[in-house]
PDB file of C-alpha atoms and ligand atoms in Angstrom:
ATOM      1  CA  MET A   1      -7.451  43.772   4.706  1.00 35.00           C
ATOM      2  CA  SER A   2      -5.522  40.545   5.108  1.00 42.00           C
ATOM      3  CA  ASP A   3      -4.251  38.701   2.017  1.00 44.00           C
ATOM      4  CA  MET A   4      -7.049  36.139   2.612  1.00 43.00           C
ATOM      5  CA  ALA A   5      -9.475  38.955   1.962  1.00 42.00           C
ATOM      6  CA  GLU A   6      -7.957  39.394  -1.497  1.00 51.00           C
ATOM      7  CA  ARG A   7      -8.620  35.780  -2.482  1.00 60.00           C
ATOM      8  CA  SER A   8     -11.897  34.740  -3.990  1.00 82.00           C
ATOM      9  CA  THR A   9     -14.191  32.535  -1.947  1.00 96.00           C
ATOM     10  CA  GLN A  10     -15.817  29.433  -3.428  1.00 97.00           C
ATOM     11  CA  LEU A  11     -19.585  28.974  -3.513  1.00 98.00           C
ATOM     12  CA  ILE A  12     -21.200  25.724  -2.369  1.00 98.00           C
ATOM     13  CA  VAL A  13     -24.920  25.452  -3.151  1.00 98.00           C
ATOM     14  CA  ALA A  14     -26.846  23.317  -0.646  1.00 98.00           C
ATOM     15  CA  LEU A  15     -29.263  20.847  -2.266  1.00 98.00           C
ATOM     16  CA  ASP A  16     -31.694  20.692   0.662  1.00 97.00           C
ATOM     17  CA  MET A  17     -34.633  19.007  -1.053  1.00 96.00           C
ATOM     18  CA  ASP A  18     -36.452  15.675  -1.072  1.00 97.00           C
ATOM     19  CA  ALA A  19     -36.030  14.519  -4.656  1.00 97.00           C
ATOM     20  CA  PRO A  20     -32.803  13.901  -6.608  1.00 98.00           C
ATOM     21  CA  GLN A  21     -34.615  14.977  -9.825  1.00 98.00           C
ATOM     22  CA  ASP A  22     -35.285  18.438  -8.319  1.00 98.00           C
ATOM     23  CA  ALA A  23     -31.702  18.691  -7.094  1.00 98.00           C
ATOM     24  CA  LEU A  24     -30.219  17.725 -10.464  1.00 98.00           C
ATOM     25  CA  ARG A  25     -32.594  20.041 -12.334  1.00 98.00           C
ATOM     26  CA  LEU A  26     -31.221  22.939 -10.264  1.00 98.00           C
ATOM     27  CA  VAL A  27     -27.633  21.789 -10.930  1.00 98.00           C
ATOM     28  CA  ARG A  28     -28.301  21.739 -14.694  1.00 98.00           C
ATOM     29  CA  ARG A  29     -29.904  25.205 -14.530  1.00 97.00           C
ATOM     30  CA  LEU A  30     -26.921  26.660 -12.672  1.00 98.00           C
ATOM     31  CA  GLY A  31     -24.510  25.035 -15.156  1.00 96.00           C
ATOM     32  CA  PRO A  32     -20.796  25.895 -15.044  1.00 95.00           C
ATOM     33  CA  SER A  33     -21.334  28.864 -12.704  1.00 93.00           C
ATOM     34  CA  VAL A  34     -21.361  26.532  -9.651  1.00 97.00           C
ATOM     35  CA  ASP A  35     -18.690  23.840  -9.110  1.00 97.00           C
ATOM     36  CA  TRP A  36     -19.500  22.692  -5.565  1.00 98.00           C
ATOM     37  CA  TYR A  37     -22.733  21.208  -4.205  1.00 98.00           C
ATOM     38  CA  LYS A  38     -23.699  20.108  -0.729  1.00 98.00           C
ATOM     39  CA  VAL A  39     -25.739  16.960  -0.179  1.00 98.00           C
ATOM     40  CA  GLY A  40     -27.092  16.852   3.345  1.00 98.00           C
ATOM     41  CA  ASN A  41     -29.299  14.852   5.649  1.00 97.00           C
ATOM     42  CA  GLN A  42     -32.597  15.597   3.890  1.00 97.00           C
ATOM     43  CA  LEU A  43     -31.656  14.214   0.478  1.00 98.00           C
ATOM     44  CA  PHE A  44     -29.201  11.571   1.678  1.00 98.00           C
ATOM     45  CA  THR A  45     -31.557   9.991   4.227  1.00 98.00           C
ATOM     46  CA  ARG A  46     -34.181   9.367   1.522  1.00 97.00           C
ATOM     47  CA  HIS A  47     -32.051   8.510  -1.481  1.00 96.00           C
ATOM     48  CA  GLY A  48     -28.554   7.611  -0.276  1.00 94.00           C
ATOM     49  CA  PRO A  49     -25.539   7.996  -2.578  1.00 98.00           C
ATOM     50  CA  GLU A  50     -27.569   8.403  -5.788  1.00 97.00           C
ATOM     51  CA  THR A  51     -27.267  12.197  -5.952  1.00 97.00           C
ATOM     52  CA  VAL A  52     -23.590  12.171  -4.976  1.00 98.00           C
ATOM     53  CA  ARG A  53     -22.819   9.774  -7.825  1.00 98.00           C
ATOM     54  CA  ALA A  54     -24.889  11.787 -10.294  1.00 98.00           C
ATOM     55  CA  LEU A  55     -23.100  15.012  -9.304  1.00 98.00           C
ATOM     56  CA  LYS A  56     -19.711  13.366  -9.742  1.00 98.00           C
ATOM     57  CA  GLY A  57     -20.868  12.159 -13.178  1.00 98.00           C
ATOM     58  CA  MET A  58     -21.593  15.809 -14.033  1.00 98.00           C
ATOM     59  CA  GLY A  59     -18.047  16.783 -13.011  1.00 98.00           C
ATOM     60  CA  LYS A  60     -19.080  18.534  -9.781  1.00 98.00           C
ATOM     61  CA  GLN A  61     -17.351  18.635  -6.403  1.00 98.00           C
ATOM     62  CA  VAL A  62     -19.446  17.255  -3.550  1.00 98.00           C
ATOM     63  CA  PHE A  63     -19.578  18.205   0.116  1.00 98.00           C
ATOM     64  CA  LEU A  64     -21.400  15.395   1.942  1.00 98.00           C
ATOM     65  CA  ASP A  65     -22.776  17.215   4.980  1.00 98.00           C
ATOM     66  CA  LEU A  66     -23.864  14.425   7.324  1.00 98.00           C
ATOM     67  CA  LYS A  67     -22.210  15.873  10.464  1.00 98.00           C
ATOM     68  CA  PHE A  68     -21.006  12.579  11.927  1.00 98.00           C
ATOM     69  CA  HIS A  69     -21.041  12.483  15.735  1.00 98.00           C
ATOM     70  CA  ASP A  70     -20.397   8.999  17.129  1.00 98.00           C
ATOM     71  CA  ILE A  71     -17.638   6.890  18.654  1.00 98.00           C
ATOM     72  CA  PRO A  72     -14.220   7.128  16.928  1.00 98.00           C
ATOM     73  CA  ASN A  73     -14.375   3.744  15.160  1.00 98.00           C
ATOM     74  CA  THR A  74     -17.829   4.403  13.712  1.00 98.00           C
ATOM     75  CA  VAL A  75     -16.934   7.906  12.551  1.00 98.00           C
ATOM     76  CA  ALA A  76     -13.671   6.768  10.945  1.00 98.00           C
ATOM     77  CA  HIS A  77     -15.549   4.152   8.926  1.00 98.00           C
ATOM     78  CA  ALA A  78     -18.274   6.645   7.995  1.00 98.00           C
ATOM     79  CA  VAL A  79     -15.566   8.975   6.634  1.00 98.00           C
ATOM     80  CA  GLY A  80     -14.225   6.048   4.583  1.00 98.00           C
ATOM     81  CA  SER A  81     -17.737   5.395   3.268  1.00 98.00           C
ATOM     82  CA  ALA A  82     -18.167   9.052   2.277  1.00 98.00           C
ATOM     83  CA  ALA A  83     -14.940   8.835   0.270  1.00 98.00           C
ATOM     84  CA  ALA A  84     -16.003   5.506  -1.266  1.00 98.00           C
ATOM     85  CA  ILE A  85     -19.182   6.997  -2.764  1.00 98.00           C
ATOM     86  CA  GLY A  86     -17.155   9.838  -4.282  1.00 98.00           C
ATOM     87  CA  ALA A  87     -17.601  12.772  -1.875  1.00 98.00           C
ATOM     88  CA  ASP A  88     -14.762  15.314  -1.926  1.00 98.00           C
ATOM     89  CA  MET A  89     -15.492  16.773   1.517  1.00 98.00           C
ATOM     90  CA  THR A  90     -17.436  15.630   4.575  1.00 98.00           C
ATOM     91  CA  ASN A  91     -17.774  16.704   8.202  1.00 98.00           C
ATOM     92  CA  VAL A  92     -17.948  15.631  11.826  1.00 98.00           C
ATOM     93  CA  HIS A  93     -19.137  17.443  14.957  1.00 98.00           C
ATOM     94  CA  ALA A  94     -16.153  18.868  16.856  1.00 98.00           C
ATOM     95  CA  GLY A  95     -18.094  18.102  20.064  1.00 97.00           C
ATOM     96  CA  GLY A  96     -17.309  14.403  19.452  1.00 98.00           C
ATOM     97  CA  GLY A  97     -14.005  15.083  21.233  1.00 98.00           C
ATOM     98  CA  PRO A  98     -10.283  14.596  20.615  1.00 98.00           C
ATOM     99  CA  ALA A  99     -10.185  10.827  20.006  1.00 98.00           C
ATOM    100  CA  MET A 100     -13.029  10.992  17.504  1.00 98.00           C
ATOM    101  CA  LEU A 101     -11.529  14.013  15.711  1.00 98.00           C
ATOM    102  CA  ALA A 102      -8.091  12.404  15.456  1.00 98.00           C
ATOM    103  CA  GLU A 103      -9.596   9.202  14.015  1.00 98.00           C
ATOM    104  CA  ALA A 104     -11.696  11.196  11.547  1.00 98.00           C
ATOM    105  CA  ALA A 105      -8.578  13.115  10.463  1.00 98.00           C
ATOM    106  CA  ARG A 106      -6.617   9.881   9.991  1.00 98.00           C
ATOM    107  CA  ALA A 107      -9.438   8.253   8.020  1.00 98.00           C
ATOM    108  CA  GLY A 108      -9.769  11.364   5.848  1.00 98.00           C
ATOM    109  CA  ARG A 109      -6.051  11.451   5.042  1.00 98.00           C
ATOM    110  CA  GLU A 110      -6.035   7.733   4.188  1.00 98.00           C
ATOM    111  CA  ALA A 111      -9.129   7.943   1.982  1.00 98.00           C
ATOM    112  CA  GLY A 112      -8.182  11.260   0.339  1.00 98.00           C
ATOM    113  CA  ILE A 113     -11.259  13.199   1.470  1.00 98.00           C
ATOM    114  CA  LEU A 114     -11.329  16.618   3.125  1.00 98.00           C
ATOM    115  CA  VAL A 115     -12.804  16.221   6.632  1.00 98.00           C
ATOM    116  CA  ILE A 116     -13.799  19.346   8.500  1.00 98.00           C
ATOM    117  CA  ALA A 117     -15.352  19.867  11.928  1.00 98.00           C
ATOM    118  CA  VAL A 118     -18.639  21.601  12.700  1.00 98.00           C
ATOM    119  CA  THR A 119     -18.082  24.007  15.590  1.00 98.00           C
ATOM    120  CA  VAL A 120     -21.298  25.759  16.708  1.00 96.00           C
ATOM    121  CA  LEU A 121     -24.299  25.571  14.351  1.00 95.00           C
ATOM    122  CA  THR A 122     -25.077  28.895  12.707  1.00 90.00           C
ATOM    123  CA  SER A 123     -28.683  28.535  13.903  1.00 92.00           C
ATOM    124  CA  MET A 124     -27.506  28.794  17.540  1.00 95.00           C
ATOM    125  CA  GLY A 125     -27.214  32.064  19.434  1.00 95.00           C
ATOM    126  CA  PRO A 126     -25.914  32.786  22.949  1.00 96.00           C
ATOM    127  CA  ALA A 127     -29.077  31.521  24.727  1.00 97.00           C
ATOM    128  CA  ASP A 128     -28.985  28.257  22.749  1.00 97.00           C
ATOM    129  CA  ILE A 129     -25.426  27.403  23.703  1.00 97.00           C
ATOM    130  CA  GLN A 130     -26.169  28.276  27.360  1.00 97.00           C
ATOM    131  CA  ALA A 131     -29.091  25.812  27.164  1.00 98.00           C
ATOM    132  CA  VAL A 132     -26.702  23.004  26.227  1.00 97.00           C
ATOM    133  CA  GLY A 133     -24.333  23.836  29.086  1.00 97.00           C
ATOM    134  CA  VAL A 134     -21.792  26.108  27.372  1.00 97.00           C
ATOM    135  CA  HIS A 135     -21.353  29.149  29.608  1.00 97.00           C
ATOM    136  CA  ASP A 136     -19.300  31.124  27.130  1.00 96.00           C
ATOM    137  CA  THR A 137     -19.933  33.235  24.024  1.00 96.00           C
ATOM    138  CA  PRO A 138     -20.506  31.485  20.670  1.00 95.00           C
ATOM    139  CA  GLU A 139     -17.220  33.025  19.477  1.00 96.00           C
ATOM    140  CA  ALA A 140     -15.234  31.585  22.414  1.00 97.00           C
ATOM    141  CA  GLN A 141     -16.802  28.158  21.898  1.00 98.00           C
ATOM    142  CA  VAL A 142     -16.118  28.225  18.140  1.00 97.00           C
ATOM    143  CA  LEU A 143     -12.484  29.175  18.808  1.00 98.00           C
ATOM    144  CA  ARG A 144     -12.097  26.414  21.404  1.00 98.00           C
ATOM    145  CA  LEU A 145     -13.500  23.775  19.010  1.00 98.00           C
ATOM    146  CA  ALA A 146     -11.584  25.082  15.976  1.00 98.00           C
ATOM    147  CA  SER A 147      -8.292  24.927  17.888  1.00 98.00           C
ATOM    148  CA  LEU A 148      -9.151  21.414  19.080  1.00 98.00           C
ATOM    149  CA  ALA A 149      -9.955  20.307  15.516  1.00 98.00           C
ATOM    150  CA  ARG A 150      -6.669  21.759  14.243  1.00 98.00           C
ATOM    151  CA  ASP A 151      -4.701  20.108  17.072  1.00 98.00           C
ATOM    152  CA  CYS A 152      -6.324  16.774  16.172  1.00 98.00           C
ATOM    153  CA  GLY A 153      -5.093  17.080  12.583  1.00 98.00           C
ATOM    154  CA  LEU A 154      -8.220  18.274  10.792  1.00 98.00           C
ATOM    155  CA  PRO A 155      -7.705  20.746   7.920  1.00 98.00           C
ATOM    156  CA  GLY A 156     -10.641  23.055   8.683  1.00 98.00           C
ATOM    157  CA  VAL A 157     -13.965  23.818  10.317  1.00 98.00           C
ATOM    158  CA  VAL A 158     -17.506  24.981   9.682  1.00 97.00           C
ATOM    159  CA  CYS A 159     -18.191  28.251  11.492  1.00 96.00           C
ATOM    160  CA  SER A 160     -20.327  31.346  11.022  1.00 94.00           C
ATOM    161  CA  ALA A 161     -18.991  34.402   9.232  1.00 94.00           C
ATOM    162  CA  LEU A 162     -18.918  36.226  12.560  1.00 94.00           C
ATOM    163  CA  GLU A 163     -16.061  34.016  13.794  1.00 95.00           C
ATOM    164  CA  ILE A 164     -13.910  33.937  10.639  1.00 96.00           C
ATOM    165  CA  GLY A 165     -11.456  36.612  11.859  1.00 95.00           C
ATOM    166  CA  PRO A 166     -10.618  35.053  15.238  1.00 96.00           C
ATOM    167  CA  VAL A 167     -10.446  31.511  13.787  1.00 97.00           C
ATOM    168  CA  ARG A 168      -8.121  32.667  10.964  1.00 96.00           C
ATOM    169  CA  ARG A 169      -5.845  34.366  13.479  1.00 95.00           C
ATOM    170  CA  ALA A 170      -5.761  31.259  15.688  1.00 96.00           C
ATOM    171  CA  CYS A 171      -5.533  28.563  12.999  1.00 97.00           C
ATOM    172  CA  GLY A 172      -3.721  30.275  10.127  1.00 96.00           C
ATOM    173  CA  ASN A 173      -4.317  31.145   6.481  1.00 95.00           C
ATOM    174  CA  GLY A 174      -4.162  27.532   5.281  1.00 96.00           C
ATOM    175  CA  PHE A 175      -7.086  26.463   7.484  1.00 98.00           C
ATOM    176  CA  VAL A 176     -10.261  25.726   5.499  1.00 98.00           C
ATOM    177  CA  LEU A 177     -13.229  27.800   6.691  1.00 98.00           C
ATOM    178  CA  VAL A 178     -16.627  26.649   5.437  1.00 98.00           C
ATOM    179  CA  VAL A 179     -19.247  29.260   6.248  1.00 97.00           C
ATOM    180  CA  PRO A 180     -23.033  28.749   6.157  1.00 96.00           C
ATOM    181  CA  GLY A 181     -25.574  31.308   7.383  1.00 95.00           C
ATOM    182  CA  ILE A 182     -25.005  33.421   4.252  1.00 96.00           C
ATOM    183  CA  ARG A 183     -27.740  35.857   3.345  1.00 96.00           C
ATOM    184  CA  PRO A 184     -27.558  38.343   0.453  1.00 92.00           C
ATOM    185  CA  ALA A 185     -28.718  41.804   1.535  1.00 91.00           C
ATOM    186  CA  GLY A 186     -32.493  41.724   2.027  1.00 89.00           C
ATOM    187  CA  ALA A 187     -32.853  37.899   2.031  1.00 91.00           C
ATOM    188  CA  ALA A 188     -34.872  36.193   4.786  1.00 93.00           C
ATOM    189  CA  ALA A 189     -32.774  34.810   7.659  1.00 94.00           C
ATOM    190  CA  GLY A 190     -35.114  31.836   8.251  1.00 94.00           C
ATOM    191  CA  ASP A 191     -33.788  29.769  11.171  1.00 93.00           C
ATOM    192  CA  GLN A 192     -30.232  31.102  10.826  1.00 90.00           C
ATOM    193  CA  VAL A 193     -29.027  33.422  13.600  1.00 93.00           C
ATOM    194  CA  ARG A 194     -25.320  34.165  13.031  1.00 92.00           C
ATOM    195  CA  ILE A 195     -25.502  35.474   9.450  1.00 94.00           C
ATOM    196  CA  MET A 196     -23.565  37.676   6.992  1.00 95.00           C
ATOM    197  CA  THR A 197     -23.698  38.710   3.312  1.00 96.00           C
ATOM    198  CA  PRO A 198     -21.556  36.843   0.724  1.00 97.00           C
ATOM    199  CA  GLY A 199     -19.306  39.899   0.280  1.00 96.00           C
ATOM    200  CA  GLY A 200     -18.884  40.231   4.051  1.00 96.00           C
ATOM    201  CA  ALA A 201     -17.857  36.578   4.361  1.00 97.00           C
ATOM    202  CA  ARG A 202     -15.362  36.969   1.494  1.00 96.00           C
ATOM    203  CA  ALA A 203     -13.837  40.086   3.025  1.00 95.00           C
ATOM    204  CA  ALA A 204     -13.528  38.309   6.372  1.00 95.00           C
ATOM    205  CA  GLY A 205     -11.630  35.423   4.697  1.00 96.00           C
ATOM    206  CA  ALA A 206     -14.040  32.495   4.161  1.00 97.00           C
ATOM    207  CA  THR A 207     -12.636  29.658   2.020  1.00 98.00           C
ATOM    208  CA  PHE A 208     -16.134  28.444   1.073  1.00 98.00           C
ATOM    209  CA  VAL A 209     -19.602  29.811   1.690  1.00 98.00           C
ATOM    210  CA  VAL A 210     -22.605  27.487   1.793  1.00 97.00           C
ATOM    211  CA  VAL A 211     -25.851  28.924   0.446  1.00 98.00           C
ATOM    212  CA  GLY A 212     -29.128  27.022   0.391  1.00 97.00           C
ATOM    213  CA  ARG A 213     -32.527  28.711   0.481  1.00 97.00           C
ATOM    214  CA  PRO A 214     -31.414  32.069  -0.971  1.00 96.00           C
ATOM    215  CA  VAL A 215     -30.487  30.171  -4.192  1.00 97.00           C
ATOM    216  CA  TYR A 216     -32.794  27.166  -4.503  1.00 97.00           C
ATOM    217  CA  ALA A 217     -35.899  29.021  -3.307  1.00 96.00           C
ATOM    218  CA  ALA A 218     -35.211  32.117  -5.448  1.00 96.00           C
ATOM    219  CA  ALA A 219     -37.555  33.081  -8.282  1.00 96.00           C
ATOM    220  CA  ASP A 220     -34.435  33.158 -10.502  1.00 96.00           C
ATOM    221  CA  PRO A 221     -31.755  30.838  -9.045  1.00 97.00           C
ATOM    222  CA  GLU A 222     -29.299  31.476 -11.911  1.00 97.00           C
ATOM    223  CA  ALA A 223     -29.369  35.245 -11.444  1.00 96.00           C
ATOM    224  CA  THR A 224     -29.089  34.889  -7.663  1.00 96.00           C
ATOM    225  CA  ALA A 225     -26.115  32.517  -7.926  1.00 97.00           C
ATOM    226  CA  ARG A 226     -24.455  34.874 -10.422  1.00 96.00           C
ATOM    227  CA  THR A 227     -24.880  37.851  -8.092  1.00 95.00           C
ATOM    228  CA  ILE A 228     -23.476  35.858  -5.169  1.00 97.00           C
ATOM    229  CA  ARG A 229     -20.512  34.744  -7.297  1.00 96.00           C
ATOM    230  CA  GLU A 230     -19.770  38.341  -8.244  1.00 95.00           C
ATOM    231  CA  GLU A 231     -19.769  39.343  -4.576  1.00 95.00           C
ATOM    232  CA  LEU A 232     -17.466  36.410  -3.771  1.00 96.00           C
ATOM    233  CA  ASP A 233     -15.093  37.424  -6.552  1.00 93.00           C
ATOM    234  CA  GLY A 234     -14.989  40.915  -5.077  1.00 86.00           C
ATOM    235  CA  LYS A 235     -17.010  42.461  -7.915  1.00 80.00           C
ATOM    236  CA  GLY A 236     -20.182  42.973  -5.889  1.00 64.00           C
TER     237      GLY A 236
HETATM  238  O1  C5P B   1     -30.758  27.498   3.447  1.00 97.74           O
HETATM  239  P1  C5P B   1     -29.491  27.910   4.136  1.00 97.74           P
HETATM  240  O2  C5P B   1     -28.626  28.835   3.311  1.00 97.74           O
HETATM  241  O3  C5P B   1     -29.705  28.399   5.548  1.00 97.74           O
HETATM  242  O4  C5P B   1     -28.672  26.530   4.228  1.00 97.74           O
HETATM  243  C1  C5P B   1     -27.500  26.399   4.988  1.00 97.74           C
HETATM  244  C2  C5P B   1     -27.026  24.974   4.878  1.00 97.74           C
HETATM  245  O5  C5P B   1     -25.827  24.832   5.637  1.00 97.74           O
HETATM  246  C3  C5P B   1     -28.004  23.936   5.409  1.00 97.74           C
HETATM  247  O6  C5P B   1     -27.913  22.807   4.535  1.00 97.74           O
HETATM  248  C4  C5P B   1     -27.475  23.547   6.764  1.00 97.74           C
HETATM  249  O7  C5P B   1     -27.705  22.193   7.074  1.00 97.74           O
HETATM  250  C5  C5P B   1     -25.978  23.795   6.601  1.00 97.74           C
HETATM  251  N1  C5P B   1     -25.227  24.105   7.820  1.00 97.74           N
HETATM  252  C6  C5P B   1     -25.533  25.176   8.639  1.00 97.74           C
HETATM  253  N2  C5P B   1     -24.799  25.410   9.780  1.00 97.74           N
HETATM  254  C7  C5P B   1     -23.771  24.623  10.087  1.00 97.74           C
HETATM  255  C8  C5P B   1     -23.439  23.548   9.251  1.00 97.74           C
HETATM  256  C9  C5P B   1     -24.187  23.333   8.108  1.00 97.74           C
HETATM  257  O8  C5P B   1     -26.449  25.929   8.340  1.00 97.74           O
HETATM  258  N3  C5P B   1     -23.031  24.882  11.148  1.00 97.74           N
END
């Protein structure tokens, strides 16, 4: 095991729902056991910064997952806007290319927000990336985009647990790896393809794991989050 494998991995719970009241009810139920929450396109498109501000008021850390993919000037300003509403972390698509990534990195440093790059969505398998013109394995494409993001000055990437090892080796122990597609043993995969258990992602060296449906759709979200936390702390 590498020394990364000995470190605990942080849990980010995804608030993929329509109503801020439902999101904040879950946050209150989970209490101090979860520090980080992800606000994504579903909630943000309907209600804007409201939930981000409420989470910050509750002392939480916020990952604003809007996956910016636009021209460099627009993305740089979007990163500034994410910081202005209080987000601690946001992301851009690595496929936006070197100029966009470098501008996003600069804007993130200036605004004091962690900006990471999405490599290949965890819902995509080999046939899906072939369909969009990438004639390579998902792992090779993730590595290519992670190295590009690092070279452009970004501090980390979003990748699946299956690519953590190669990306760590290429980009180093300080690189932030945010890993969705996490499924506790026995949980439904849904639309996710490149998946792993929380304990597997921790052992591989994830910095953060992002978990949505397995927590918010659970009969007992508190117990599920607690079990995931124990796995991430290496007690599972
Ligand atoms: O419900 P589930 O655990 O699959 O949620 C995963 C979350 O992570 C979703 O909010 C999804 O948008 C996000 N995500 C992802 N794959 C990426 C980047 C973000 O699944 N590459």
